[in-house]
mmCIF file of C-alpha atoms in Angstrom:
data_model
loop_
_atom_site.group_PDB
_atom_site.id
_atom_site.type_symbol
_atom_site.label_atom_id
_atom_site.label_comp_id
_atom_site.label_asym_id
_atom_site.label_seq_id
_atom_site.Cartn_x
_atom_site.Cartn_y
_atom_site.Cartn_z
ATOM 1 C CA MET A 220 13.621 -11.852 -46.982
ATOM 2 C CA ASP A 221 12.611 -8.727 -48.851
ATOM 3 C CA ILE A 222 13.214 -4.979 -48.669
ATOM 4 C CA LYS A 223 11.544 -1.993 -50.289
ATOM 5 C CA VAL A 224 13.033 1.524 -50.312
ATOM 6 C CA GLU A 225 10.744 4.489 -50.895
ATOM 7 C CA LYS A 226 11.549 8.197 -51.064
ATOM 8 C CA TYR A 227 8.830 10.102 -49.217
ATOM 9 C CA GLY A 228 9.985 13.698 -48.862
ATOM 10 C CA GLN A 229 12.797 16.140 -48.161
ATOM 11 C CA TYR A 230 14.238 17.765 -45.057
ATOM 12 C CA HIS A 231 16.645 20.693 -45.413
ATOM 13 C CA GLU A 232 17.033 19.767 -49.098
ATOM 14 C CA GLN A 233 18.029 16.193 -48.261
ATOM 15 C CA ASN A 234 16.010 13.194 -49.421
ATOM 16 C CA LEU A 235 14.029 11.227 -46.868
ATOM 17 C CA TYR A 236 13.661 7.463 -47.314
ATOM 18 C CA GLU A 237 11.596 4.744 -45.679
ATOM 19 C CA PHE A 238 12.859 1.153 -45.645
ATOM 20 C CA THR A 239 10.388 -1.735 -45.336
ATOM 21 C CA LEU A 240 12.041 -5.012 -44.333
ATOM 22 C CA VAL A 241 10.038 -8.262 -44.358
ATOM 23 C CA ASN A 242 11.371 -11.598 -43.158
ATOM 24 C CA ASP A 243 10.149 -15.081 -44.051
ATOM 25 C CA GLN A 244 7.925 -15.173 -40.938
ATOM 26 C CA GLY A 245 6.032 -12.087 -42.109
ATOM 27 C CA LEU A 246 7.545 -9.730 -39.517
ATOM 28 C CA VAL A 247 7.700 -6.206 -40.976
ATOM 29 C CA VAL A 248 10.249 -3.623 -39.801
ATOM 30 C CA ARG A 249 10.137 -0.063 -41.091
ATOM 31 C CA LEU A 250 13.103 2.301 -40.761
ATOM 32 C CA LEU A 251 13.722 5.944 -41.640
ATOM 33 C CA ASN A 252 16.991 7.562 -42.633
ATOM 34 C CA TYR A 253 15.760 10.593 -40.664
ATOM 35 C CA GLY A 254 17.347 10.044 -37.264
ATOM 36 C CA ALA A 255 18.325 6.435 -38.133
ATOM 37 C CA THR A 256 14.883 5.707 -36.743
ATOM 38 C CA LEU A 257 13.025 2.483 -36.006
ATOM 39 C CA GLU A 258 9.569 3.532 -37.202
ATOM 40 C CA GLN A 259 7.458 0.367 -36.919
ATOM 41 C CA VAL A 260 7.663 -3.293 -35.936
ATOM 42 C CA LEU A 261 4.626 -5.112 -37.344
ATOM 43 C CA MET A 262 3.948 -8.624 -36.061
ATOM 44 C CA PRO A 263 1.521 -10.852 -37.982
ATOM 45 C CA GLY A 264 -1.346 -12.355 -36.001
ATOM 46 C CA GLN A 265 -4.985 -13.382 -36.174
ATOM 47 C CA ALA A 266 -6.089 -9.756 -36.514
ATOM 48 C CA GLY A 267 -3.463 -8.939 -39.131
ATOM 49 C CA LEU A 268 -0.304 -6.915 -38.551
ATOM 50 C CA GLN A 269 0.031 -5.330 -35.107
ATOM 51 C CA ASN A 270 2.558 -2.582 -34.414
ATOM 52 C CA LEU A 271 4.642 -3.360 -31.321
ATOM 53 C CA VAL A 272 6.239 0.097 -30.994
ATOM 54 C CA LEU A 273 4.852 3.613 -30.753
ATOM 55 C CA SER A 274 4.783 5.390 -34.127
ATOM 56 C CA LEU A 275 3.577 8.734 -35.413
ATOM 57 C CA PRO A 276 0.541 8.889 -37.736
ATOM 58 C CA SER A 277 2.705 9.652 -40.787
ATOM 59 C CA ARG A 278 6.362 9.168 -41.648
ATOM 60 C CA LEU A 279 6.427 12.852 -42.623
ATOM 61 C CA ASP A 280 5.600 13.752 -39.008
ATOM 62 C CA TYR A 281 8.986 12.626 -37.690
ATOM 63 C CA SER A 282 10.843 15.640 -39.086
ATOM 64 C CA LYS A 283 8.138 18.192 -38.160
ATOM 65 C CA GLU A 284 8.810 18.266 -34.419
ATOM 66 C CA ARG A 285 11.367 16.580 -32.196
ATOM 67 C CA ASN A 286 9.792 13.469 -30.666
ATOM 68 C CA PHE A 287 12.529 10.826 -30.013
ATOM 69 C CA LEU A 288 10.251 7.985 -31.177
ATOM 70 C CA GLY A 289 12.598 5.223 -32.323
ATOM 71 C CA GLY A 290 15.421 7.645 -33.025
ATOM 72 C CA THR A 291 19.158 7.393 -32.465
ATOM 73 C CA VAL A 292 19.667 9.971 -29.711
ATOM 74 C CA GLY A 293 23.016 11.664 -28.969
ATOM 75 C CA ARG A 294 25.765 12.612 -28.947
ATOM 76 C CA VAL A 295 24.853 12.206 -25.274
ATOM 77 C CA VAL A 296 21.439 10.862 -24.331
ATOM 78 C CA GLY A 297 19.906 12.137 -21.123
ATOM 79 C CA ARG A 298 21.132 15.061 -19.061
ATOM 80 C CA ILE A 299 24.511 16.607 -18.301
ATOM 81 C CA ARG A 300 24.343 18.543 -15.064
ATOM 82 C CA GLY A 301 25.188 22.202 -15.450
ATOM 83 C CA HIS A 302 25.901 21.906 -19.226
ATOM 84 C CA ILE A 303 29.687 22.157 -18.714
ATOM 85 C CA TRP A 304 32.194 19.367 -19.401
ATOM 86 C CA HIS A 305 35.489 19.749 -17.548
ATOM 87 C CA CYS A 306 37.861 18.216 -20.094
ATOM 88 C CA GLY A 307 41.399 18.330 -18.748
ATOM 89 C CA SER A 308 42.479 21.948 -18.449
ATOM 90 C CA LYS A 309 39.595 23.313 -20.517
ATOM 91 C CA ASP A 310 35.857 23.566 -20.111
ATOM 92 C CA VAL A 311 33.502 22.664 -22.947
ATOM 93 C CA VAL A 312 30.281 24.664 -22.671
ATOM 94 C CA LEU A 313 27.287 22.772 -24.045
ATOM 95 C CA ALA A 314 23.840 24.153 -24.822
ATOM 96 C CA MET A 315 21.445 24.718 -21.933
ATOM 97 C CA ASN A 316 18.332 23.178 -23.427
ATOM 98 C CA GLU A 317 16.566 22.037 -20.247
ATOM 99 C CA GLY A 318 16.873 24.678 -17.561
ATOM 100 C CA LYS A 319 20.557 25.013 -16.754
ATOM 101 C CA ASN A 320 21.283 21.481 -17.955
ATOM 102 C CA HIS A 321 22.100 19.889 -21.314
ATOM 103 C CA ILE A 322 19.852 17.111 -22.614
ATOM 104 C CA HIS A 323 19.771 14.657 -25.541
ATOM 105 C CA GLY A 324 22.762 16.103 -27.394
ATOM 106 C CA GLY A 325 21.467 19.668 -27.763
ATOM 107 C CA ASN A 326 18.838 21.344 -29.895
ATOM 108 C CA ASP A 327 19.839 19.580 -33.121
ATOM 109 C CA GLY A 328 20.836 16.094 -32.049
ATOM 110 C CA LEU A 329 21.620 12.920 -33.937
ATOM 111 C CA ASP A 330 17.929 11.974 -33.931
ATOM 112 C CA GLN A 331 17.270 15.031 -36.158
ATOM 113 C CA GLN A 332 19.855 14.326 -38.855
ATOM 114 C CA VAL A 333 19.408 12.800 -42.315
ATOM 115 C CA TYR A 334 21.680 9.787 -42.747
ATOM 116 C CA ASN A 335 23.277 8.273 -45.814
ATOM 117 C CA PHE A 336 22.648 4.558 -46.225
ATOM 118 C CA ARG A 337 23.569 1.295 -47.878
ATOM 119 C CA ILE A 338 21.866 -2.099 -47.897
ATOM 120 C CA ASN A 339 23.114 -5.678 -47.653
ATOM 121 C CA LYS A 340 20.697 -8.535 -48.365
ATOM 122 C CA SER A 341 21.016 -12.314 -48.183
ATOM 123 C CA PRO A 342 18.530 -15.197 -47.797
ATOM 124 C CA GLU A 343 19.179 -15.162 -44.015
ATOM 125 C CA LYS A 344 19.168 -11.442 -43.183
ATOM 126 C CA ILE A 345 18.787 -7.863 -44.337
ATOM 127 C CA GLU A 346 21.100 -5.079 -43.144
ATOM 128 C CA VAL A 347 20.430 -1.357 -43.446
ATOM 129 C CA ILE A 348 23.521 0.681 -42.566
ATOM 130 C CA PHE A 349 23.075 4.393 -41.844
ATOM 131 C CA THR A 350 26.102 6.699 -41.794
ATOM 132 C CA PHE A 351 26.563 10.297 -40.707
ATOM 133 C CA LEU A 352 29.486 12.660 -40.114
ATOM 134 C CA ASP A 353 28.763 14.911 -37.150
ATOM 135 C CA PRO A 354 31.163 17.848 -37.579
ATOM 136 C CA ALA A 355 33.327 19.283 -34.827
ATOM 137 C CA GLY A 356 31.543 22.113 -33.028
ATOM 138 C CA HIS A 357 28.042 20.871 -33.828
ATOM 139 C CA ASN A 358 26.061 21.341 -30.619
ATOM 140 C CA SER A 359 29.426 22.505 -29.156
ATOM 141 C CA TYR A 360 30.886 18.988 -29.076
ATOM 142 C CA PRO A 361 34.552 18.716 -30.108
ATOM 143 C CA GLY A 362 35.705 16.262 -32.757
ATOM 144 C CA ASN A 363 34.510 15.190 -36.173
ATOM 145 C CA LEU A 364 32.498 12.089 -35.301
ATOM 146 C CA LYS A 365 32.011 9.342 -37.890
ATOM 147 C CA LEU A 366 28.856 7.439 -36.997
ATOM 148 C CA GLU A 367 27.439 4.156 -38.296
ATOM 149 C CA VAL A 368 24.052 2.814 -37.197
ATOM 150 C CA LYS A 369 23.132 -0.653 -38.420
ATOM 151 C CA TYR A 370 19.816 -2.531 -38.244
ATOM 152 C CA ILE A 371 19.845 -6.272 -39.006
ATOM 153 C CA LEU A 372 16.657 -8.329 -39.384
ATOM 154 C CA ASN A 373 16.822 -12.124 -39.604
ATOM 155 C CA ASN A 374 14.314 -14.941 -40.046
ATOM 156 C CA ASP A 375 14.112 -15.684 -36.314
ATOM 157 C CA ASN A 376 12.178 -12.445 -35.675
ATOM 158 C CA GLN A 377 15.343 -10.956 -34.219
ATOM 159 C CA LEU A 378 16.304 -7.340 -34.852
ATOM 160 C CA LYS A 379 19.831 -6.182 -34.071
ATOM 161 C CA TYR A 380 20.783 -2.536 -33.574
ATOM 162 C CA GLN A 381 24.449 -1.591 -33.652
ATOM 163 C CA ILE A 382 26.228 1.750 -33.235
ATOM 164 C CA ARG A 383 29.870 2.289 -34.175
ATOM 165 C CA ALA A 384 31.583 5.659 -33.920
ATOM 166 C CA LYS A 385 35.044 7.232 -33.983
ATOM 167 C CA SER A 386 36.161 10.826 -33.396
ATOM 168 C CA ASP A 387 39.342 12.640 -34.411
ATOM 169 C CA GLU A 388 39.337 14.530 -31.075
ATOM 170 C CA THR A 389 38.504 13.545 -27.528
ATOM 171 C CA THR A 390 34.781 14.079 -27.099
ATOM 172 C CA LEU A 391 31.712 12.913 -25.193
ATOM 173 C CA PHE A 392 29.600 10.106 -26.622
ATOM 174 C CA ASN A 393 26.779 8.142 -25.006
ATOM 175 C CA PRO A 394 24.004 7.453 -27.549
ATOM 176 C CA THR A 395 20.990 5.180 -27.412
ATOM 177 C CA ASN A 396 18.037 3.974 -29.407
ATOM 178 C CA HIS A 397 14.840 5.569 -28.097
ATOM 179 C CA THR A 398 12.135 3.161 -29.238
ATOM 180 C CA TYR A 399 8.959 3.004 -27.152
ATOM 181 C CA PHE A 400 7.611 -0.535 -27.002
ATOM 182 C CA ALA A 401 3.829 -0.890 -26.912
ATOM 183 C CA LEU A 402 2.860 -4.556 -27.119
ATOM 184 C CA ASP A 403 -0.812 -4.067 -26.288
ATOM 185 C CA GLN A 404 -1.850 -1.205 -28.579
ATOM 186 C CA PRO A 405 -4.150 0.708 -28.559
ATOM 187 C CA ASN A 406 -4.144 0.203 -24.768
ATOM 188 C CA ASN A 407 -1.661 1.628 -22.274
ATOM 189 C CA ILE A 408 1.227 -0.349 -20.752
ATOM 190 C CA PHE A 409 -0.526 -1.117 -17.444
ATOM 191 C CA ASN A 410 -1.011 -4.803 -18.299
ATOM 192 C CA THR A 411 2.559 -5.186 -19.557
ATOM 193 C CA THR A 412 4.927 -7.157 -17.336
ATOM 194 C CA LEU A 413 8.502 -5.867 -17.161
ATOM 195 C CA THR A 414 11.428 -8.027 -16.073
ATOM 196 C CA ILE A 415 14.950 -6.568 -15.682
ATOM 197 C CA GLY A 416 18.159 -8.322 -14.639
ATOM 198 C CA ALA A 417 19.218 -5.505 -12.306
ATOM 199 C CA ASP A 418 20.075 -5.495 -8.593
ATOM 200 C CA TYR A 419 20.563 -1.724 -8.342
ATOM 201 C CA PHE A 420 18.906 1.514 -9.492
ATOM 202 C CA LYS A 421 19.555 5.249 -9.113
ATOM 203 C CA PRO A 422 17.076 7.682 -7.535
ATOM 204 C CA LEU A 423 16.572 11.073 -9.207
ATOM 205 C CA ASP A 424 16.356 14.656 -7.959
ATOM 206 C CA LYS A 425 13.916 17.370 -9.051
ATOM 207 C CA GLU A 426 16.025 17.957 -12.205
ATOM 208 C CA HIS A 427 15.638 14.266 -13.167
ATOM 209 C CA LEU A 428 19.328 13.615 -12.447
ATOM 210 C CA PRO A 429 20.861 11.093 -10.036
ATOM 211 C CA TYR A 430 21.843 12.656 -6.716
ATOM 212 C CA GLU A 431 23.522 9.669 -5.045
ATOM 213 C CA GLY A 432 25.020 6.322 -5.962
ATOM 214 C CA TRP A 433 23.390 3.005 -6.779
ATOM 215 C CA LEU A 434 20.774 1.697 -4.366
ATOM 216 C CA SER A 435 19.632 -1.888 -3.952
ATOM 217 C CA VAL A 436 16.276 -2.759 -5.500
ATOM 218 C CA ASP A 437 15.570 -5.091 -2.570
ATOM 219 C CA ASN A 438 12.183 -4.423 -0.977
ATOM 220 C CA THR A 439 11.448 -1.526 -3.346
ATOM 221 C CA VAL A 440 9.080 -0.923 -6.235
ATOM 222 C CA PHE A 441 12.184 -0.966 -8.475
ATOM 223 C CA ASP A 442 12.733 -4.714 -8.088
ATOM 224 C CA PHE A 443 11.909 -6.202 -11.503
ATOM 225 C CA ARG A 444 14.046 -9.322 -11.196
ATOM 226 C CA LYS A 445 11.004 -11.596 -11.068
ATOM 227 C CA GLY A 446 8.805 -9.352 -13.203
ATOM 228 C CA GLN A 447 6.142 -6.802 -12.275
ATOM 229 C CA LYS A 448 3.046 -5.491 -13.974
ATOM 230 C CA LEU A 449 3.640 -1.858 -14.830
ATOM 231 C CA ALA A 450 0.263 -0.807 -13.390
ATOM 232 C CA ASN A 451 1.537 -1.803 -9.941
ATOM 233 C CA VAL A 452 4.598 0.388 -10.427
ATOM 234 C CA ILE A 453 3.057 3.467 -12.054
ATOM 235 C CA ASN A 454 0.293 3.599 -9.418
ATOM 236 C CA ASN A 455 2.705 3.072 -6.521
ATOM 237 C CA THR A 456 3.031 5.722 -3.795
ATOM 238 C CA ASP A 457 6.841 5.588 -3.740
ATOM 239 C CA LYS A 458 8.167 9.170 -3.682
ATOM 240 C CA GLN A 459 10.402 8.548 -6.680
ATOM 241 C CA ILE A 460 7.513 7.256 -8.793
ATOM 242 C CA ILE A 461 5.295 10.173 -7.782
ATOM 243 C CA SER A 462 7.947 12.842 -8.442
ATOM 244 C CA GLU A 463 8.772 11.456 -11.898
ATOM 245 C CA GLY A 464 5.162 10.636 -12.775
ATOM 246 C CA GLY A 465 6.229 7.058 -13.483
ATOM 247 C CA LEU A 466 9.517 5.335 -14.244
ATOM 248 C CA ASN A 467 12.459 7.378 -15.553
ATOM 249 C CA HIS A 468 15.276 5.595 -13.749
ATOM 250 C CA PRO A 469 18.662 4.006 -14.498
ATOM 251 C CA PHE A 470 19.177 0.321 -13.681
ATOM 252 C CA LEU A 471 22.590 -1.321 -13.386
ATOM 253 C CA LEU A 472 22.643 -4.476 -15.475
ATOM 254 C CA THR A 473 24.109 -7.557 -13.817
ATOM 255 C CA ASN A 474 23.905 -10.264 -16.461
ATOM 256 C CA GLY A 475 26.269 -8.953 -19.110
ATOM 257 C CA ASP A 476 24.888 -9.394 -22.613
ATOM 258 C CA LYS A 477 23.009 -12.635 -21.797
ATOM 259 C CA PHE A 478 19.684 -11.207 -20.647
ATOM 260 C CA VAL A 479 18.689 -7.668 -19.837
ATOM 261 C CA ALA A 480 14.978 -7.064 -20.029
ATOM 262 C CA LYS A 481 11.710 -8.631 -21.090
ATOM 263 C CA LEU A 482 8.322 -7.109 -21.821
ATOM 264 C CA GLU A 483 5.291 -9.399 -21.905
ATOM 265 C CA THR A 484 1.575 -9.086 -22.521
ATOM 266 C CA LYS A 485 -1.115 -11.679 -23.107
ATOM 267 C CA ASN A 486 -0.295 -11.808 -26.810
ATOM 268 C CA HIS A 487 3.296 -10.664 -27.311
ATOM 269 C CA ARG A 488 6.781 -10.659 -25.848
ATOM 270 C CA VAL A 489 10.019 -8.829 -26.593
ATOM 271 C CA THR A 490 13.284 -9.917 -24.999
ATOM 272 C CA MET A 491 16.288 -7.581 -25.099
ATOM 273 C CA THR A 492 20.024 -8.008 -24.626
ATOM 274 C CA THR A 493 22.634 -5.265 -24.832
ATOM 275 C CA THR A 494 26.348 -4.589 -24.474
ATOM 276 C CA ALA A 495 25.556 -1.426 -22.478
ATOM 277 C CA PRO A 496 26.150 -1.451 -18.702
ATOM 278 C CA SER A 497 22.784 0.063 -17.801
ATOM 279 C CA VAL A 498 19.285 0.749 -19.044
ATOM 280 C CA VAL A 499 17.137 3.801 -18.327
ATOM 281 C CA VAL A 500 13.485 2.773 -18.177
ATOM 282 C CA TYR A 501 10.982 5.478 -19.132
ATOM 283 C CA THR A 502 7.223 4.974 -19.138
ATOM 284 C CA ALA A 503 6.286 7.760 -21.591
ATOM 285 C CA ASN A 504 5.340 10.060 -18.719
ATOM 286 C CA HIS A 505 5.299 13.288 -20.758
ATOM 287 C CA PHE A 506 2.996 12.382 -23.660
ATOM 288 C CA ASP A 507 -0.414 14.075 -23.579
ATOM 289 C CA GLY A 508 -1.975 13.552 -27.004
ATOM 290 C CA THR A 509 -0.893 16.923 -28.379
ATOM 291 C CA GLY A 510 1.538 18.162 -31.020
ATOM 292 C CA VAL A 511 3.012 15.895 -33.633
ATOM 293 C CA ALA A 512 2.443 12.931 -31.276
ATOM 294 C CA LYS A 513 -1.299 13.649 -31.053
ATOM 295 C CA ASN A 514 -2.012 9.894 -31.247
ATOM 296 C CA ILE A 515 0.064 9.127 -28.127
ATOM 297 C CA ASP A 516 -1.087 9.543 -24.538
ATOM 298 C CA LYS A 517 0.700 9.179 -21.220
ATOM 299 C CA PHE A 518 1.866 5.618 -20.468
ATOM 300 C CA ALA A 519 1.199 4.494 -24.045
ATOM 301 C CA GLY A 520 4.630 2.846 -24.309
ATOM 302 C CA ILE A 521 7.872 2.129 -22.511
ATOM 303 C CA ALA A 522 11.416 3.012 -23.580
ATOM 304 C CA LEU A 523 14.372 0.801 -22.637
ATOM 305 C CA GLU A 524 17.311 3.156 -23.220
ATOM 306 C CA CYS A 525 20.548 1.144 -23.143
ATOM 307 C CA GLN A 526 23.478 3.410 -22.271
ATOM 308 C CA TYR A 527 26.199 4.329 -19.814
ATOM 309 C CA PRO A 528 24.316 5.483 -16.716
ATOM 310 C CA PRO A 529 23.923 9.186 -15.903
ATOM 311 C CA VAL A 530 26.160 10.267 -13.021
ATOM 312 C CA SER A 531 25.305 12.033 -9.784
ATOM 313 C CA GLY A 532 28.212 14.496 -10.056
ATOM 314 C CA ASN A 533 30.295 16.036 -12.841
ATOM 315 C CA ASP A 534 32.664 13.153 -13.648
ATOM 316 C CA LEU A 535 31.979 12.299 -17.289
ATOM 317 C CA SER A 536 35.023 10.063 -17.796
ATOM 318 C CA ALA A 537 32.836 6.984 -18.413
ATOM 319 C CA ILE A 538 31.349 8.583 -21.540
ATOM 320 C CA THR A 539 34.553 10.248 -22.767
ATOM 321 C CA LEU A 540 35.556 8.917 -26.184
ATOM 322 C CA LEU A 541 39.267 9.371 -26.861
ATOM 323 C CA ALA A 542 40.553 10.458 -30.266
ATOM 324 C CA GLY A 543 40.779 7.418 -32.530
ATOM 325 C CA GLU A 544 38.994 5.120 -30.073
ATOM 326 C CA GLU A 545 36.074 3.102 -31.471
ATOM 327 C CA PHE A 546 32.722 3.186 -29.717
ATOM 328 C CA TYR A 547 30.478 0.134 -30.050
ATOM 329 C CA LEU A 548 26.976 -0.619 -28.761
ATOM 330 C CA GLU A 549 24.682 -3.494 -29.677
ATOM 331 C CA ASN A 550 21.062 -4.118 -28.728
ATOM 332 C CA ILE A 551 19.231 -7.279 -29.757
ATOM 333 C CA TRP A 552 15.429 -7.456 -29.685
ATOM 334 C CA ASN A 553 13.642 -10.793 -30.068
ATOM 335 C CA PHE A 554 9.953 -10.451 -30.939
ATOM 336 C CA GLU A 555 7.326 -13.101 -30.248
#
């Protein structure tokens, strides 16, 4: 096990660092303290190291323009309908940054912050622990939020991602890691097979928000229990797929933290477990090869966003974090 830390720039007068972790199998994981970001996962093979996640051309690009690639997104990932949180007898007014709705924690979310860090290393694993204090009122959220994001790489080609957080006031909190997996680069994800342990999904309205409760995946294009090639899904004529331009849907997980999802191609596989109750699956529908992500086109990768599911109404009690209560989320990715 080895780790290299390299300073590569500054953002708002704060130092930016890249962390290169290498295990005894030759798997390379690169992290950034900008956004507590998973930058690269490089798997050794016959053709050398192959990146299994979408990455920008340069590590300096991550702080140039918001992109969500591998970042820790929050305080609340996804959309809050109407941008208002009815908290007891008071209303908390959040930023309208997508029409009349609030999305991805506001205009300066956790994926855009520079984190402090510390490192733990042993012969069996390497841990990089990122910490950040999100002050009360930032993006209109109440409470000073202490946040810890930990990545752990071991010698079994397993990467753990853990979030712990605590606030001194009742607040909203529903973060996720926003890595896009791309096991068949430089190709698109059409030949990737996705399997999800989920019996139910939520349909979305024209604002990309759920408008009714959970629906059974039985006899629908959203049934991934036995695995489906993503080409069959993306090219399907289902109204939900057409309106979203691909997958962008929440799935209710039914297997606890035993098995959640699997992505497979001819050459590689990643298996994921999580403590979250749902996963939002997004097939990179918005990328178009422009801006800071000029190297990324539509359907180049797939995000598996483990989180509490977005709701169809205005009841945000499931993502309400009480003062002094500890939040915990763990994802585990096994790479083959």
